[in-house]
XYZ file of C-alpha atoms in Angstrom:
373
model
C -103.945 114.175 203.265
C -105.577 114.381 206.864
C -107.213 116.664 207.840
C -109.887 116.281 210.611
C -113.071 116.300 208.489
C -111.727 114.010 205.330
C -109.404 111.606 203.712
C -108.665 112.733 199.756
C -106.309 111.123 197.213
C -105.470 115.046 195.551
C -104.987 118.704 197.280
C -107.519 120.093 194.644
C -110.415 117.640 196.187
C -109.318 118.800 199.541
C -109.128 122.656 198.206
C -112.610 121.767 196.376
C -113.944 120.471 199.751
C -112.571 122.962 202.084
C -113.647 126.004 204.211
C -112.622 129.464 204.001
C -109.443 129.684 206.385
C -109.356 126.061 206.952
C -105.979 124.241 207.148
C -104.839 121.446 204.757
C -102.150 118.984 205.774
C -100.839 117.260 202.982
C -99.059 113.656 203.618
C -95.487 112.298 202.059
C -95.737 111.642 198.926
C -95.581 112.636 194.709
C -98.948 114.318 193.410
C -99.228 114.881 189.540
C -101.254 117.892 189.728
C -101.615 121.396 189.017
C -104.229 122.989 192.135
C -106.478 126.288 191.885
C -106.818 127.595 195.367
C -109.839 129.839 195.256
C -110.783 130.863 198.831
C -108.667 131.644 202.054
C -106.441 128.368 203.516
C -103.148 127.003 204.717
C -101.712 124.246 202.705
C -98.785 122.678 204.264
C -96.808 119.721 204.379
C -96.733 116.770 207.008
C -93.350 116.528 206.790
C -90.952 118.993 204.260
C -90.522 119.804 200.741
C -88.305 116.764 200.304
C -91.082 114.363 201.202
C -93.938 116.388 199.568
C -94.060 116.866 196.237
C -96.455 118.252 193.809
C -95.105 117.946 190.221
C -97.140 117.772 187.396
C -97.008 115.434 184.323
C -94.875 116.582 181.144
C -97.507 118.247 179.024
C -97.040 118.970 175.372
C -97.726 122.646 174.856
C -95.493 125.107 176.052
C -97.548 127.731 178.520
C -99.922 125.521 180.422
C -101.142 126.474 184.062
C -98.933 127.333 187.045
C -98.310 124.105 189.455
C -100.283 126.748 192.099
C -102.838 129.357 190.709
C -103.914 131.233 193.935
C -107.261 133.038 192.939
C -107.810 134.088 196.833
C -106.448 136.704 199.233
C -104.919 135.506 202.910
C -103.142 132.048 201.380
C -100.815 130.478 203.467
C -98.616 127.764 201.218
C -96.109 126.084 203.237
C -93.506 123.097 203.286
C -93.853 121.752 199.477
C -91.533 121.081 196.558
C -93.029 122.133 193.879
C -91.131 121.076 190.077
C -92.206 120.563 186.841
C -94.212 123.979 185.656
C -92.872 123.600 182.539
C -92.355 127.219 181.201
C -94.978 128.654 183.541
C -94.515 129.511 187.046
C -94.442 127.268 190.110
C -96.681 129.044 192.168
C -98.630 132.482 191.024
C -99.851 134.812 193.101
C -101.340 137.445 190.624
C -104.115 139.942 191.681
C -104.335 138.293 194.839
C -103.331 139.970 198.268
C -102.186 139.217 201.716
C -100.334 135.613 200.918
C -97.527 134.026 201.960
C -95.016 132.024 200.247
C -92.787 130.029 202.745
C -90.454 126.805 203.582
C -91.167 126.114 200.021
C -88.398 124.127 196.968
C -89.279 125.583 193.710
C -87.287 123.618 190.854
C -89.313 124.627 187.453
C -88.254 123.124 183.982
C -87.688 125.380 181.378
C -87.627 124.315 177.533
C -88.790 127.454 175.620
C -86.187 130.515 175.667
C -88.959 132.927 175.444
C -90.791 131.366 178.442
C -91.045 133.894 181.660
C -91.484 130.984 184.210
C -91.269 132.297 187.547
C -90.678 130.313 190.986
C -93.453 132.907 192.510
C -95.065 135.253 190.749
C -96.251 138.495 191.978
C -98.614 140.571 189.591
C -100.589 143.225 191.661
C -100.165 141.338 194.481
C -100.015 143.545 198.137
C -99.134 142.807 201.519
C -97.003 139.182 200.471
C -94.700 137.695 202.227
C -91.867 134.997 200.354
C -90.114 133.551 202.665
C -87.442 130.942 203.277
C -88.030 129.422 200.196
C -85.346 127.531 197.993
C -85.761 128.530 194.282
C -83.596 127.349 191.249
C -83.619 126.716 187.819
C -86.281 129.906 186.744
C -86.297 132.499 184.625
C -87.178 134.681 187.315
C -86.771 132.980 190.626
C -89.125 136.460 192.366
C -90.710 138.233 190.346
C -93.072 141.335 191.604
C -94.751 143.795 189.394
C -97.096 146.740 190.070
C -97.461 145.430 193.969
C -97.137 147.158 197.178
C -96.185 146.674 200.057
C -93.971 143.309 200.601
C -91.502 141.166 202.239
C -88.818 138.749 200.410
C -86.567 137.345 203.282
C -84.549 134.620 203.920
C -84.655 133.053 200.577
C -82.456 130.746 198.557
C -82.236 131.352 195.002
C -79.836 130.466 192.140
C -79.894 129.487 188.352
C -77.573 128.106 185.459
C -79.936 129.237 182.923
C -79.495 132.193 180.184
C -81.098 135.570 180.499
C -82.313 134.722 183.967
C -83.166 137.048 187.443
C -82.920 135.715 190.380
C -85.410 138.236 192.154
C -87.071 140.997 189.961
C -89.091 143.834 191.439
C -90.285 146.450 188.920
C -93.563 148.318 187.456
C -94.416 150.933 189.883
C -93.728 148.300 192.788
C -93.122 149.984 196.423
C -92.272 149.565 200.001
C -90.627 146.487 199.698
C -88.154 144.909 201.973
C -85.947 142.417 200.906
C -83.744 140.958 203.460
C -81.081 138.019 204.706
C -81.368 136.606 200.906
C -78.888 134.563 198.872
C -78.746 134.696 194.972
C -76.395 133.170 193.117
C -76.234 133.792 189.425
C -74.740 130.806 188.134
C -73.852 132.220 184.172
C -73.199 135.838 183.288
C -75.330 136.026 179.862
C -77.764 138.508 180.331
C -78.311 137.578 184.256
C -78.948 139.431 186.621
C -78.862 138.665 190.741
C -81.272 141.573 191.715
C -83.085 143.936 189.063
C -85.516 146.656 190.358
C -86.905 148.372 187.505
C -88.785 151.664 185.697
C -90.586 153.243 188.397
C -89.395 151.455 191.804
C -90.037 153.353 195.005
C -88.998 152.613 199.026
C -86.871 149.504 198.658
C -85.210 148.343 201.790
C -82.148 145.750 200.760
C -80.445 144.751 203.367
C -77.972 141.676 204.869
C -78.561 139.815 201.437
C -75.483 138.077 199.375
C -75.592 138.850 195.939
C -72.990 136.672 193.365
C -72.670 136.286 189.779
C -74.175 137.683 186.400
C -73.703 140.225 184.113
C -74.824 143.100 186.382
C -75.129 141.470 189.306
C -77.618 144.260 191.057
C -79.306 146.633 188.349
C -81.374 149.712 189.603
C -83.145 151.284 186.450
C -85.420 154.330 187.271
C -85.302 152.993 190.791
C -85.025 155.720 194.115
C -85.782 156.036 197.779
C -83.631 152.911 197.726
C -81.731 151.810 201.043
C -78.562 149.453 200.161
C -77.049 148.096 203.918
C -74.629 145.700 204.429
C -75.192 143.096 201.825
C -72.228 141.248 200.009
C -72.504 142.171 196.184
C -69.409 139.607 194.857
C -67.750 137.672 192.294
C -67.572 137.829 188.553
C -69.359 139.864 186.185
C -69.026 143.317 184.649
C -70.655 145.200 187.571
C -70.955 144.087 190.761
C -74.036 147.515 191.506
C -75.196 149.402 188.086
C -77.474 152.296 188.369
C -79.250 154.407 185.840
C -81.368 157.042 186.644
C -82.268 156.315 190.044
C -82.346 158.862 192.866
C -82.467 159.196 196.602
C -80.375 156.170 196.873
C -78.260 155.284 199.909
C -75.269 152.553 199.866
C -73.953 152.204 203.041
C -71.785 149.367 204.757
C -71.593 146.971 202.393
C -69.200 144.810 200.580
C -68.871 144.737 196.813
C -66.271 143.060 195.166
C -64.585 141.087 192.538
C -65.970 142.545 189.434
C -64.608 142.405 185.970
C -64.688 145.833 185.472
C -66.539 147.988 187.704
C -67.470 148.103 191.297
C -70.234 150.660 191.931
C -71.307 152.302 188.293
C -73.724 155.186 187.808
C -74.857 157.333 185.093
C -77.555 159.957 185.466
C -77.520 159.578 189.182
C -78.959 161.855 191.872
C -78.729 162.278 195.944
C -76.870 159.413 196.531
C -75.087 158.849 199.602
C -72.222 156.221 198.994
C -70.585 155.289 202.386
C -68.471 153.290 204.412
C -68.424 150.336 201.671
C -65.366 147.886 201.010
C -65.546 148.763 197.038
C -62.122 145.689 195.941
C -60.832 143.906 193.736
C -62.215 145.578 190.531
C -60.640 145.111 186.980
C -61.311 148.787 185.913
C -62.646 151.586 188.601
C -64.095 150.280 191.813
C -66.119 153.712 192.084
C -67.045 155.157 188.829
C -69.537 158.142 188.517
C -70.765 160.078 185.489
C -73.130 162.580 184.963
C -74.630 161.569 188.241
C -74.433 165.354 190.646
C -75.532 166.142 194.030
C -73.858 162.890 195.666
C -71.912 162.489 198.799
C -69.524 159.738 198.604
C -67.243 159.489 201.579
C -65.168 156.932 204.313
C -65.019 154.416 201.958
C -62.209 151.751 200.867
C -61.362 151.921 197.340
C -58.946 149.418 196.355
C -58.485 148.362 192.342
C -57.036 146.162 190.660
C -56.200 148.837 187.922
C -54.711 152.232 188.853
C -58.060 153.960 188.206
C -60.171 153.229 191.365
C -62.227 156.150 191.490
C -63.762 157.535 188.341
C -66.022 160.893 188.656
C -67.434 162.961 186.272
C -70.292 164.798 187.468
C -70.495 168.336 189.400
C -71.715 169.271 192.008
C -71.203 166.731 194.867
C -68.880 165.485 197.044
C -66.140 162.772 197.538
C -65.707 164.136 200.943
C -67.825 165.321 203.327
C -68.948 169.055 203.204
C -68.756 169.733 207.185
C -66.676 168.750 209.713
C -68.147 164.900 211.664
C -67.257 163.075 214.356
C -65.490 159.509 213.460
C -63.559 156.859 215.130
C -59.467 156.280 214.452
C -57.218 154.186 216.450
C -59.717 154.385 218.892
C -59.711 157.946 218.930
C -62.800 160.353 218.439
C -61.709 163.203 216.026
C -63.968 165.683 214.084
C -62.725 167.106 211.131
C -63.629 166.517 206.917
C -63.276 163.249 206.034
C -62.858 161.843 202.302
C -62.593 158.387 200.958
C -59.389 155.720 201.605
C -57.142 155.022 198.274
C -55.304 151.873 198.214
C -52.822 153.627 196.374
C -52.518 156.644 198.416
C -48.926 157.057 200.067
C -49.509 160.630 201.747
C -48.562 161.733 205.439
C -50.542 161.413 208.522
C -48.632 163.315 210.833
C -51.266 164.403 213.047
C -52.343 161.027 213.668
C -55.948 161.636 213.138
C -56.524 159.333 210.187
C -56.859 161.709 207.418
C -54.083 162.344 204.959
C -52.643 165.819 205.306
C -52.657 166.162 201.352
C -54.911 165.153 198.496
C -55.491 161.754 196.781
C -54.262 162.697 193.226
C -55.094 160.174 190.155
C -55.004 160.959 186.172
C -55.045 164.738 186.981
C -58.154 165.174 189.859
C -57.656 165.771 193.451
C -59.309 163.764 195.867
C -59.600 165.558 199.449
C -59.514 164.666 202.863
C -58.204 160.955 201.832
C -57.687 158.561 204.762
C -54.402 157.945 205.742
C -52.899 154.207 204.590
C -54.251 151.857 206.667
């Protein structure tokens, strides 16, 4: 390490030995340690996570401390790859406010299948900031719990293991904004890519790419939820699963490639399901039950099986309940617009981009479809 008032072999004698909001620079190297940070610093590598790394010895029992226990608001840790928590998490924020987590490799070992190691840990912690971190090989690469507000952007996060999340945000959590992430989800056992769950409120998601697991975004008890243009893709048996969750808007994004269903709700409220690219789907790319008061409109709906749009709930709408203004062929029309069938072969003869009769499919009419594209 060198900083400007010392020269010490470990980052806990330099923690021991620091100042409130003084800055520790750690040098190249391998430190088998686990470090208590117990007032306000920055800790940050000389030179990257793949020169610095802090990576405890093997210990025999099967919890033992986090690699990082932050007992201290306003920590900054930065630059570091941290490995080795064995069945505990790599760095833990818990109880502790205004941190940030950031430029970071987290690579934990797991050995127990009970363990709930987490890359960072976020227990009642407020106003925290994970950021461009690379995290793989957790049980929970992000994982946030009774906190409020926070930001998790820009990070890298997959795992092979079983009954894993990549980011988890649940508890009465709120105001969180998760952004410009990528989770990959490498098996489909009881994985998830995204979970936010029981009691979730004002969740911004947004420009993230979401792949793999068995759901591969789950919303339980979840609302005021904003979904925008994130990629929600490949394998599993839904690509976005909600139960329960209200006030939820899913707009401009592209979900695809699921086993059997794209977008799945059940006991549903006020959502507002537009303008996504819902392919590729085994079974229904859209299916809705007993989920009422919805508007679900302009978007593409193209299955694999003949059933692309499933709905069972009343009221709502597949189409849009007054005439808007929309763009076709470079054309500005106002009139009721539905959804687009891939399987739809009505008429267009006005030209305006809307089918002049209904979508119909195992008995239901679909209005206002867009004309074949």
């Amino acid at each position: 390490m060198e900083p400007e008032w010392g020269d010490f072999l470990t980052i806990q004698d330099a923690v021991d030995y620091a100042y409130d909001n003084d800055v520790i620079v750690v040098r190249d190297g391998t430190y088998r340690e686990k470090v208590v940070v117990d007032r306000p610093m920055t800790i940050i590598s000389a030179n990257g996570p793949d020169n610095t790394i802090v990576s405890p010895e093997p210990y025999a029992k099967t919890k033992v401390p986090p690699v990082f226990t932050v007992t201290s608001d306003h920590v900054t840790i930065s630059g570091l790859g941290i490995e080795n928590a064995y069945d505990y998490h790599g760095i833990d924020l818990s109880g502790y406010n205004y941190c940030v987590v950031e430029n970071n490799i987290i690579n934990n070992t797991i050995r127990a299948s009970s363990c709930k190691a987490s890359g960072v840990a976020m227990e009642s912690s407020n106003y925290t900031v994970v950021k461009n971190n690379t995290i793989y090989s957790q049980r929970y690469g992000i994982m946030v719990s009774t906190a409020s507000p926070g930001i998790i952007e820009c990070n890298t996060i997959s795992s092979d293991v079983k009954y894993s999340i990549g980011a988890v945000i649940s508890s009465n959590s709120d105001n969180f904004t998760i952004n410009g992430n990528t989770i990959d989800m490498v098996t489909t056992s009881k994985v998830y890519a995204l979970m936010l769950n029981t009691e979730v409120n004002d969740i911004h998601v947004e420009g993230n790419t979401f792949s793999g697991g068995i759901d591969t975004v789950y919303l339980y008890k979840a609302q005021n939820v904003t979904f925008l243009k994130n990629q929600i893709i490949g394998g599993g048996n839904y690509k976005l699963h909600m139960k329960k969750s209200n006030n939820v808007t899913v707009l401009d994004n592209e979900i695809s490639g699921a086993e059997r269903y794209g977008l799945y709700t059940t006991n549903c409220y006020n959502l507002d399901v537009q303008k996504n690219n819902i392919t590729g789907t085994g079974r229904s790319a859209l299916y809705l039950t007993y989920s009422s008061y919805n508007i679900v409109m302009n978007n593409l709906i193209d299955s694999q099986s003949s059933n692309g749009l499933f709905y069972k709930a009343t009221p709502g709408s597949l189409n849009s309940t007054s005439p808007v203004s929309y763009t076709y062929m470079n054309e500005t029309f106002t009139g009721f617009i539905g959804n687009y069938y891939s399987t739809y072969t009505g008429l267009d003869i006005d030209g305006d981009g809307v089918g002049d009769t209904p979508y119909i499919e195992d008995d239901m009419q679909y209005y206002h479809p867009s004309s074949p594209r």
